[in-house]
Tab-separated table of C-alpha atoms in Angstrom:
chain	number	residue	atom	x	y	z
A	1	UNK	CA	33.741	-54.421	7.247
A	2	UNK	CA	35.325	-55.643	4.060
A	3	UNK	CA	37.555	-53.303	2.064
A	4	UNK	CA	35.138	-53.343	-0.883
A	5	UNK	CA	32.224	-52.200	1.269
A	6	UNK	CA	34.334	-49.529	3.004
A	7	UNK	CA	35.162	-48.037	-0.420
A	8	UNK	CA	31.531	-48.090	-1.517
A	9	UNK	CA	30.380	-46.333	1.652
A	10	UNK	CA	33.147	-43.708	1.344
A	11	UNK	CA	31.918	-42.946	-2.187
A	12	UNK	CA	28.286	-42.707	-1.073
A	13	UNK	CA	29.251	-40.207	1.634
A	14	UNK	CA	31.534	-38.183	-0.684
A	15	UNK	CA	28.818	-37.668	-3.319
A	16	UNK	CA	26.609	-35.949	-0.716
A	17	UNK	CA	28.657	-32.842	-1.630
A	18	UNK	CA	26.770	-32.570	-4.941
A	19	UNK	CA	23.902	-31.096	-2.897
A	20	UNK	CA	26.053	-27.996	-2.384
A	21	UNK	CA	26.806	-27.435	-6.080
A	22	UNK	CA	24.375	-24.808	-7.313
A	23	UNK	CA	23.534	-24.407	-10.982
A	24	UNK	CA	22.927	-21.195	-12.930
A	25	UNK	CA	19.261	-22.085	-13.464
A	26	UNK	CA	16.428	-21.523	-11.037
A	27	UNK	CA	13.589	-23.729	-9.772
A	28	UNK	CA	10.286	-23.519	-11.685
A	29	UNK	CA	8.808	-21.172	-9.054
A	30	UNK	CA	11.858	-18.866	-9.341
A	31	UNK	CA	12.479	-19.067	-5.574
A	32	UNK	CA	16.180	-20.037	-5.758
A	33	UNK	CA	18.886	-21.693	-7.842
A	34	UNK	CA	18.763	-25.460	-8.275
A	35	UNK	CA	21.497	-27.796	-7.053
A	36	UNK	CA	23.020	-30.708	-8.947
A	37	UNK	CA	21.320	-33.435	-6.874
A	38	UNK	CA	17.885	-31.923	-7.537
A	39	UNK	CA	18.711	-31.476	-11.223
A	40	UNK	CA	19.926	-35.072	-11.571
A	41	UNK	CA	16.773	-36.378	-9.870
A	42	UNK	CA	14.603	-34.338	-12.223
A	43	UNK	CA	16.407	-35.785	-15.253
A	44	UNK	CA	15.678	-39.297	-13.905
A	45	UNK	CA	11.981	-38.452	-13.757
A	46	UNK	CA	12.058	-36.916	-17.240
A	47	UNK	CA	13.831	-39.985	-18.655
A	48	UNK	CA	11.117	-42.256	-17.242
A	49	UNK	CA	8.224	-40.120	-18.507
A	50	UNK	CA	9.607	-38.913	-21.852
A	51	UNK	CA	11.532	-41.966	-23.113
A	52	UNK	CA	8.988	-42.516	-25.929
A	53	UNK	CA	10.224	-39.300	-27.625
A	54	UNK	CA	13.786	-40.546	-28.108
A	55	UNK	CA	14.693	-40.763	-31.818
A	56	UNK	CA	15.878	-44.317	-31.238
A	57	UNK	CA	14.631	-46.938	-28.792
A	58	UNK	CA	16.832	-46.566	-25.707
A	59	UNK	CA	17.904	-48.723	-22.781
A	60	UNK	CA	16.208	-46.783	-19.958
A	61	UNK	CA	18.424	-48.304	-17.247
A	62	UNK	CA	21.531	-47.023	-19.013
A	63	UNK	CA	20.026	-43.533	-19.436
A	64	UNK	CA	19.096	-43.449	-15.741
A	65	UNK	CA	22.593	-44.511	-14.672
A	66	UNK	CA	24.049	-41.747	-16.849
A	67	UNK	CA	21.846	-38.975	-15.521
A	68	UNK	CA	22.341	-40.124	-11.918
A	69	UNK	CA	26.141	-39.808	-12.192
A	70	UNK	CA	26.599	-37.160	-14.925
A	71	UNK	CA	27.292	-34.200	-12.641
A	72	UNK	CA	29.345	-35.941	-9.925
A	73	UNK	CA	32.490	-34.387	-11.460
A	74	UNK	CA	31.166	-30.938	-10.515
A	75	UNK	CA	31.894	-31.685	-6.849
A	76	UNK	CA	35.501	-30.899	-7.817
A	77	UNK	CA	35.084	-28.829	-11.002
A	78	UNK	CA	32.124	-26.682	-9.944
A	79	UNK	CA	29.240	-25.759	-12.266
A	80	UNK	CA	30.038	-24.069	-15.574
A	81	UNK	CA	27.131	-22.549	-17.477
A	82	UNK	CA	26.510	-24.430	-20.750
A	83	UNK	CA	27.327	-21.195	-22.625
A	84	UNK	CA	30.813	-20.915	-21.078
A	85	UNK	CA	33.812	-19.982	-23.223
A	86	UNK	CA	36.096	-21.893	-20.847
A	87	UNK	CA	35.511	-25.314	-22.440
A	88	UNK	CA	39.129	-26.513	-22.142
A	89	UNK	CA	39.438	-25.533	-18.487
A	90	UNK	CA	36.031	-27.180	-17.806
A	91	UNK	CA	37.039	-30.445	-19.500
A	92	UNK	CA	40.342	-30.649	-17.677
A	93	UNK	CA	38.834	-30.013	-14.249
A	94	UNK	CA	35.971	-32.435	-14.847
A	95	UNK	CA	38.293	-35.215	-15.981
A	96	UNK	CA	40.394	-34.782	-12.839
A	97	UNK	CA	37.191	-34.828	-10.772
A	98	UNK	CA	35.980	-38.020	-12.450
A	99	UNK	CA	39.298	-39.751	-11.773
A	100	UNK	CA	39.358	-38.759	-8.115
A	101	UNK	CA	35.714	-39.326	-7.216
A	102	UNK	CA	34.932	-42.499	-9.217
A	103	UNK	CA	38.389	-43.670	-8.071
A	104	UNK	CA	37.030	-43.982	-4.529
A	105	UNK	CA	35.004	-47.025	-5.642
A	106	UNK	CA	36.180	-50.640	-5.981
A	107	UNK	CA	37.899	-51.046	-9.364
A	108	UNK	CA	35.012	-52.705	-11.269
A	109	UNK	CA	32.493	-50.048	-10.216
A	110	UNK	CA	35.015	-47.246	-10.663
A	111	UNK	CA	35.540	-48.336	-14.278
A	112	UNK	CA	31.804	-48.712	-14.928
A	113	UNK	CA	31.034	-45.213	-13.611
A	114	UNK	CA	33.980	-43.589	-15.381
A	115	UNK	CA	32.994	-45.243	-18.678
A	116	UNK	CA	29.358	-44.210	-18.278
A	117	UNK	CA	30.437	-40.630	-17.633
A	118	UNK	CA	32.731	-40.609	-20.684
A	119	UNK	CA	29.952	-42.081	-22.829
A	120	UNK	CA	27.588	-39.349	-21.630
A	121	UNK	CA	30.156	-36.643	-22.365
A	122	UNK	CA	30.876	-37.962	-25.877
A	123	UNK	CA	27.160	-37.814	-26.867
A	124	UNK	CA	27.623	-40.496	-29.531
A	125	UNK	CA	25.478	-43.433	-28.393
A	126	UNK	CA	21.680	-43.228	-28.510
A	127	UNK	CA	21.464	-43.303	-24.692
A	128	UNK	CA	24.003	-40.484	-24.334
A	129	UNK	CA	22.193	-38.408	-26.976
A	130	UNK	CA	18.874	-38.795	-25.190
A	131	UNK	CA	20.371	-38.117	-21.728
A	132	UNK	CA	22.094	-35.004	-23.124
A	133	UNK	CA	18.796	-33.827	-24.648
A	134	UNK	CA	17.134	-34.031	-21.220
A	135	UNK	CA	20.110	-32.279	-19.621
A	136	UNK	CA	19.477	-29.352	-22.010
A	137	UNK	CA	15.678	-29.456	-21.858
A	138	UNK	CA	15.255	-29.087	-18.093
A	139	UNK	CA	17.069	-25.694	-17.845
A	140	UNK	CA	15.223	-24.481	-20.978
A	141	UNK	CA	11.900	-25.277	-19.332
A	142	UNK	CA	13.066	-23.577	-16.133
A	143	UNK	CA	14.039	-20.452	-18.057
A	144	UNK	CA	10.733	-20.458	-19.914
A	145	UNK	CA	8.815	-20.625	-16.618
A	146	UNK	CA	10.885	-17.958	-14.839
A	147	UNK	CA	10.696	-15.286	-17.564
A	148	UNK	CA	14.201	-16.212	-18.785
A	149	UNK	CA	15.685	-15.502	-15.331
A	150	UNK	CA	18.968	-17.352	-15.815
A	151	UNK	CA	19.502	-16.152	-19.401
A	152	UNK	CA	18.981	-12.560	-18.296
A	153	UNK	CA	21.189	-13.009	-15.216
A	154	UNK	CA	24.014	-14.253	-17.437
A	155	UNK	CA	23.334	-12.003	-20.450
A	156	UNK	CA	22.729	-14.869	-22.912
A	157	UNK	CA	21.215	-13.912	-26.294
A	158	UNK	CA	18.483	-15.864	-28.103
A	159	UNK	CA	20.644	-16.943	-31.034
A	160	UNK	CA	23.200	-18.414	-28.630
A	161	UNK	CA	20.449	-20.307	-26.777
A	162	UNK	CA	19.166	-21.710	-30.079
A	163	UNK	CA	22.672	-22.594	-31.276
A	164	UNK	CA	23.849	-24.366	-28.120
A	165	UNK	CA	20.604	-26.262	-27.540
A	166	UNK	CA	19.884	-27.498	-31.052
A	167	UNK	CA	21.854	-30.634	-30.108
A	168	UNK	CA	18.607	-31.701	-28.397
A	169	UNK	CA	17.424	-32.883	-31.821
A	170	UNK	CA	20.208	-35.482	-31.919
A	171	UNK	CA	18.388	-37.207	-29.058
A	172	UNK	CA	14.819	-36.219	-29.884
A	173	UNK	CA	13.488	-34.188	-32.800
A	174	UNK	CA	10.124	-34.059	-30.988
A	175	UNK	CA	11.600	-32.498	-27.843
A	176	UNK	CA	13.659	-30.071	-29.940
A	177	UNK	CA	10.490	-28.723	-31.607
A	178	UNK	CA	9.047	-28.154	-28.124
A	179	UNK	CA	12.287	-26.522	-26.913
A	180	UNK	CA	12.618	-24.293	-29.991
A	181	UNK	CA	9.079	-22.977	-29.519
A	182	UNK	CA	9.856	-22.013	-25.915
A	183	UNK	CA	13.063	-20.201	-26.871
A	184	UNK	CA	11.403	-18.359	-29.761
A	185	UNK	CA	8.551	-17.291	-27.513
A	186	UNK	CA	11.050	-15.816	-25.028
A	187	UNK	CA	12.650	-13.870	-27.893
A	188	UNK	CA	9.300	-12.761	-29.339
A	189	UNK	CA	8.106	-11.581	-25.923
A	190	UNK	CA	11.281	-9.501	-25.600
A	191	UNK	CA	12.464	-11.413	-22.512
A	192	UNK	CA	15.857	-11.917	-24.180
A	193	UNK	CA	17.451	-10.176	-27.136
A	194	UNK	CA	17.785	-12.220	-30.326
A	195	UNK	CA	21.444	-11.315	-30.982
B	1	UNK	CA	1.242	-30.133	-28.743
B	2	UNK	CA	-0.642	-33.375	-28.337
B	3	UNK	CA	-2.749	-33.922	-25.213
B	4	UNK	CA	-0.511	-36.784	-24.079
B	5	UNK	CA	2.615	-34.615	-24.163
B	6	UNK	CA	0.848	-31.692	-22.443
B	7	UNK	CA	-0.040	-34.006	-19.536
B	8	UNK	CA	3.511	-35.350	-19.303
B	9	UNK	CA	4.978	-31.843	-19.211
B	10	UNK	CA	2.443	-30.711	-16.587
B	11	UNK	CA	3.547	-33.634	-14.382
B	12	UNK	CA	7.232	-32.859	-14.875
B	13	UNK	CA	6.646	-29.260	-13.796
B	14	UNK	CA	4.436	-30.234	-10.837
B	15	UNK	CA	7.033	-32.576	-9.337
B	16	UNK	CA	9.521	-29.694	-9.080
B	17	UNK	CA	7.715	-28.949	-5.797
B	18	UNK	CA	9.443	-31.946	-4.192
B	19	UNK	CA	12.537	-29.731	-3.949
B	20	UNK	CA	10.707	-27.710	-1.295
B	21	UNK	CA	9.798	-30.695	0.911
B	22	UNK	CA	12.377	-30.866	3.666
B	23	UNK	CA	13.038	-34.030	5.633
B	24	UNK	CA	13.831	-34.410	9.321
B	25	UNK	CA	17.367	-35.609	8.558
B	26	UNK	CA	20.386	-33.449	7.822
B	27	UNK	CA	23.089	-33.544	5.137
B	28	UNK	CA	26.272	-35.450	5.999
B	29	UNK	CA	28.096	-32.191	6.826
B	30	UNK	CA	25.243	-31.168	9.196
B	31	UNK	CA	24.822	-27.831	7.345
B	32	UNK	CA	21.052	-28.081	6.775
B	33	UNK	CA	18.096	-30.443	6.372
B	34	UNK	CA	17.845	-32.503	3.200
B	35	UNK	CA	14.988	-32.200	0.727
B	36	UNK	CA	13.107	-35.047	-0.948
B	37	UNK	CA	14.668	-34.555	-4.405
B	38	UNK	CA	18.186	-34.787	-2.939
B	39	UNK	CA	17.213	-37.802	-0.849
B	40	UNK	CA	15.651	-39.593	-3.837
B	41	UNK	CA	18.757	-38.941	-5.946
B	42	UNK	CA	20.979	-40.328	-3.177
B	43	UNK	CA	18.886	-43.509	-3.011
B	44	UNK	CA	19.379	-43.934	-6.784
B	45	UNK	CA	23.117	-43.769	-6.317
B	46	UNK	CA	22.992	-46.184	-3.359
B	47	UNK	CA	20.877	-48.645	-5.380
B	48	UNK	CA	23.460	-48.630	-8.172
B	49	UNK	CA	26.455	-49.086	-5.873
B	50	UNK	CA	24.998	-51.402	-3.202
B	51	UNK	CA	22.730	-53.705	-5.262
B	52	UNK	CA	25.052	-56.692	-4.639
B	53	UNK	CA	24.025	-56.661	-0.950
B	54	UNK	CA	20.338	-57.328	-1.628
B	55	UNK	CA	19.217	-60.648	-0.092
B	56	UNK	CA	17.756	-61.607	-3.479
B	57	UNK	CA	18.902	-60.683	-6.983
B	58	UNK	CA	16.911	-57.575	-7.911
B	59	UNK	CA	15.809	-55.826	-11.097
B	60	UNK	CA	17.827	-52.603	-10.722
B	61	UNK	CA	15.646	-50.665	-13.173
B	62	UNK	CA	12.573	-51.372	-11.064
B	63	UNK	CA	14.355	-50.357	-7.843
B	64	UNK	CA	15.494	-47.112	-9.467
B	65	UNK	CA	11.983	-46.300	-10.703
B	66	UNK	CA	10.656	-46.899	-7.187
B	67	UNK	CA	13.173	-44.684	-5.410
B	68	UNK	CA	12.778	-41.925	-8.031
B	69	UNK	CA	9.018	-41.687	-7.416
B	70	UNK	CA	8.644	-42.931	-3.816
B	71	UNK	CA	8.365	-39.501	-2.160
B	72	UNK	CA	6.297	-37.663	-4.819
B	73	UNK	CA	3.235	-38.065	-2.571
B	74	UNK	CA	4.912	-35.813	0.017
B	75	UNK	CA	4.305	-32.812	-2.253
B	76	UNK	CA	0.748	-32.992	-0.913
B	77	UNK	CA	1.173	-34.958	2.325
B	78	UNK	CA	4.370	-33.351	3.636
B	79	UNK	CA	7.181	-35.272	5.317
B	80	UNK	CA	6.362	-37.414	8.349
B	81	UNK	CA	9.280	-38.692	10.393
B	82	UNK	CA	9.536	-42.493	10.140
B	83	UNK	CA	8.942	-42.647	13.921
B	84	UNK	CA	5.572	-40.845	13.687
B	85	UNK	CA	2.546	-42.083	15.658
B	86	UNK	CA	0.217	-40.611	13.013
B	87	UNK	CA	0.418	-43.598	10.638
B	88	UNK	CA	-3.275	-43.557	9.632
B	89	UNK	CA	-3.291	-39.825	8.852
B	90	UNK	CA	-0.024	-40.242	6.916
B	91	UNK	CA	-1.402	-43.111	4.824
B	92	UNK	CA	-4.607	-41.273	3.995
B	93	UNK	CA	-2.848	-38.059	2.937
B	94	UNK	CA	-0.250	-39.920	0.896
B	95	UNK	CA	-2.882	-41.954	-0.955
B	96	UNK	CA	-4.746	-38.769	-1.865
B	97	UNK	CA	-1.455	-37.224	-3.019
B	98	UNK	CA	-0.633	-40.251	-5.170
B	99	UNK	CA	-4.050	-40.125	-6.837
B	100	UNK	CA	-3.813	-36.413	-7.586
B	101	UNK	CA	-0.196	-36.183	-8.692
B	102	UNK	CA	0.188	-39.438	-10.667
B	103	UNK	CA	-3.282	-38.619	-12.026
B	104	UNK	CA	-1.759	-35.725	-13.971
B	105	UNK	CA	-0.072	-38.256	-16.296
B	106	UNK	CA	-1.597	-40.047	-19.309
B	107	UNK	CA	-3.533	-43.081	-18.068
B	108	UNK	CA	-0.927	-45.769	-18.860
B	109	UNK	CA	1.873	-43.884	-17.088
B	110	UNK	CA	-0.407	-42.830	-14.252
B	111	UNK	CA	-1.207	-46.490	-13.574
B	112	UNK	CA	2.431	-47.566	-13.831
B	113	UNK	CA	3.577	-44.915	-11.340
B	114	UNK	CA	0.703	-45.521	-8.936
B	115	UNK	CA	1.337	-49.275	-8.984
B	116	UNK	CA	5.081	-48.782	-8.449
B	117	UNK	CA	4.366	-46.524	-5.477
B	118	UNK	CA	1.923	-49.036	-3.967
B	119	UNK	CA	4.420	-51.853	-4.480
B	120	UNK	CA	7.087	-49.772	-2.711
B	121	UNK	CA	4.742	-49.011	0.181
B	122	UNK	CA	3.707	-52.673	0.608
B	123	UNK	CA	7.364	-53.815	0.987
B	124	UNK	CA	6.513	-57.340	-0.174
B	125	UNK	CA	8.450	-57.819	-3.434
B	126	UNK	CA	12.228	-58.173	-3.417
B	127	UNK	CA	12.657	-54.803	-5.202
B	128	UNK	CA	10.399	-53.027	-2.696
B	129	UNK	CA	12.242	-54.622	0.238
B	130	UNK	CA	15.618	-53.491	-1.083
B	131	UNK	CA	14.377	-49.983	-1.957
B	132	UNK	CA	12.870	-49.682	1.536
B	133	UNK	CA	16.163	-50.818	3.079
B	134	UNK	CA	17.999	-48.004	1.279
B	135	UNK	CA	15.287	-45.536	2.285
B	136	UNK	CA	16.042	-46.423	5.918
B	137	UNK	CA	19.824	-46.684	5.551
B	138	UNK	CA	20.475	-43.183	4.173
B	139	UNK	CA	18.989	-41.300	7.185
B	140	UNK	CA	20.748	-43.721	9.565
B	141	UNK	CA	24.089	-42.900	7.940
B	142	UNK	CA	23.264	-39.185	8.089
B	143	UNK	CA	22.454	-39.448	11.794
B	144	UNK	CA	25.647	-41.405	12.434
B	145	UNK	CA	27.724	-38.707	10.697
B	146	UNK	CA	25.995	-35.745	12.398
B	147	UNK	CA	26.279	-36.997	15.989
B	148	UNK	CA	22.644	-38.197	15.888
B	149	UNK	CA	21.407	-34.673	15.066
B	150	UNK	CA	17.954	-35.637	13.819
B	151	UNK	CA	17.354	-38.265	16.526
B	152	UNK	CA	18.251	-35.725	19.213
B	153	UNK	CA	16.175	-32.969	17.570
B	154	UNK	CA	13.136	-35.268	17.607
B	155	UNK	CA	13.862	-37.016	20.928
B	156	UNK	CA	14.063	-40.515	19.442
B	157	UNK	CA	15.461	-43.262	21.719
B	158	UNK	CA	17.906	-45.975	20.647
B	159	UNK	CA	15.510	-48.880	21.126
B	160	UNK	CA	12.960	-47.158	18.874
B	161	UNK	CA	15.616	-46.595	16.184
B	162	UNK	CA	16.588	-50.277	16.357
B	163	UNK	CA	12.963	-51.407	16.282
B	164	UNK	CA	11.803	-49.279	13.357
B	165	UNK	CA	14.894	-49.896	11.237
B	166	UNK	CA	15.309	-53.631	11.685
B	167	UNK	CA	13.122	-54.017	8.563
B	168	UNK	CA	16.353	-53.236	6.660
B	169	UNK	CA	17.232	-56.920	7.092
B	170	UNK	CA	14.212	-57.913	4.957
B	171	UNK	CA	16.027	-56.268	2.024
B	172	UNK	CA	19.616	-56.889	3.071
B	173	UNK	CA	20.954	-58.717	6.111
B	174	UNK	CA	24.413	-57.358	5.225
B	175	UNK	CA	23.264	-53.718	5.305
B	176	UNK	CA	21.323	-54.344	8.512
B	177	UNK	CA	24.499	-55.519	10.280
B	178	UNK	CA	26.175	-52.278	9.156
B	179	UNK	CA	23.171	-50.195	10.255
B	180	UNK	CA	22.876	-51.929	13.634
B	181	UNK	CA	26.542	-51.233	14.401
B	182	UNK	CA	26.033	-47.519	13.690
B	183	UNK	CA	22.961	-47.289	15.917
B	184	UNK	CA	24.630	-49.191	18.761
B	185	UNK	CA	27.692	-46.975	18.551
B	186	UNK	CA	25.465	-43.883	18.897
B	187	UNK	CA	23.892	-45.443	21.998
B	188	UNK	CA	27.245	-46.536	23.470
B	189	UNK	CA	28.724	-43.069	22.913
B	190	UNK	CA	25.775	-41.569	24.802
B	191	UNK	CA	24.589	-39.544	21.767
B	192	UNK	CA	21.095	-40.959	22.244
B	193	UNK	CA	19.511	-42.708	25.239
B	194	UNK	CA	18.812	-46.410	24.851
B	195	UNK	CA	15.218	-46.280	26.128
């Protein structure tokens, strides 16, 4: 086998570990926590089906690439809840993870994946904004359908949920209206405290 | 909410069930069986990294769409091992599943997804051939790395593995050479019987 192919196969085997990284959110039927591979697949499906709600016309291929790779860094860094106060520690560990794991690939692909991941993290391009909106929307929907299971488990208040997730509107004002309604219903039903 | 959006959200929630459909193959570390969401995500990653080995230049976006949706039908039909003798039963159940599940979507998206799934199943276009090659390659790699765990569990002989998987070469002669070497090594090491 050629060196290039050996590197590609090593990467493909390494990323299998993402199936062991469990998130704070639970599946829609509340049976267990979701892992990063399942989550990333669900974002792919959401990108395909919901692309028309992006504020700006997006390159779907680029969004798919981003959501496919966006959590690879968690193989090394682990999963931090989006409401974490440890943002600096999270960023440092994830950057180290990106360098190690994407570094397994041949140089051209390593650069492409690293750049895609940085673009996703920066949330500045229209594709990154839409991908980030989906990344926020899926756990919101899961919480809504599990009587706020993850928010209750982690003692997250309604105002914090609204504050952290309002970035969804940068990618899609339409999806943010939908998300806001779900959060407010959870507060109104007394599933989570407002503040 | 508009009717179109309600249908899209209902579909996105329904497909969460794919996370409960477990395959016959095991994760690379042999810790447990893999589910269809994890498998579909892994094929996305393989399509991105290995596209250069397709026999023909492919439209990556189309391949990704195919691998994202290819196992949705198993929510209703369940997972059949690729070596099953029940091909007619499998086809009938999967077709019914495709009609029901893609039928949850608005008509334009329902048609697009159904057509993509049928194109994948027919294995005639270059994108379908490459997607099908990846769909065969991932479980082969998993078997190779778990001392043929799934082949042994299901009493599959080496000649049958070679016969069923040689279709990989229709998508990629390069990947078939790699796959064939793995299968032959499993036979030569005595992990599975040849016939």
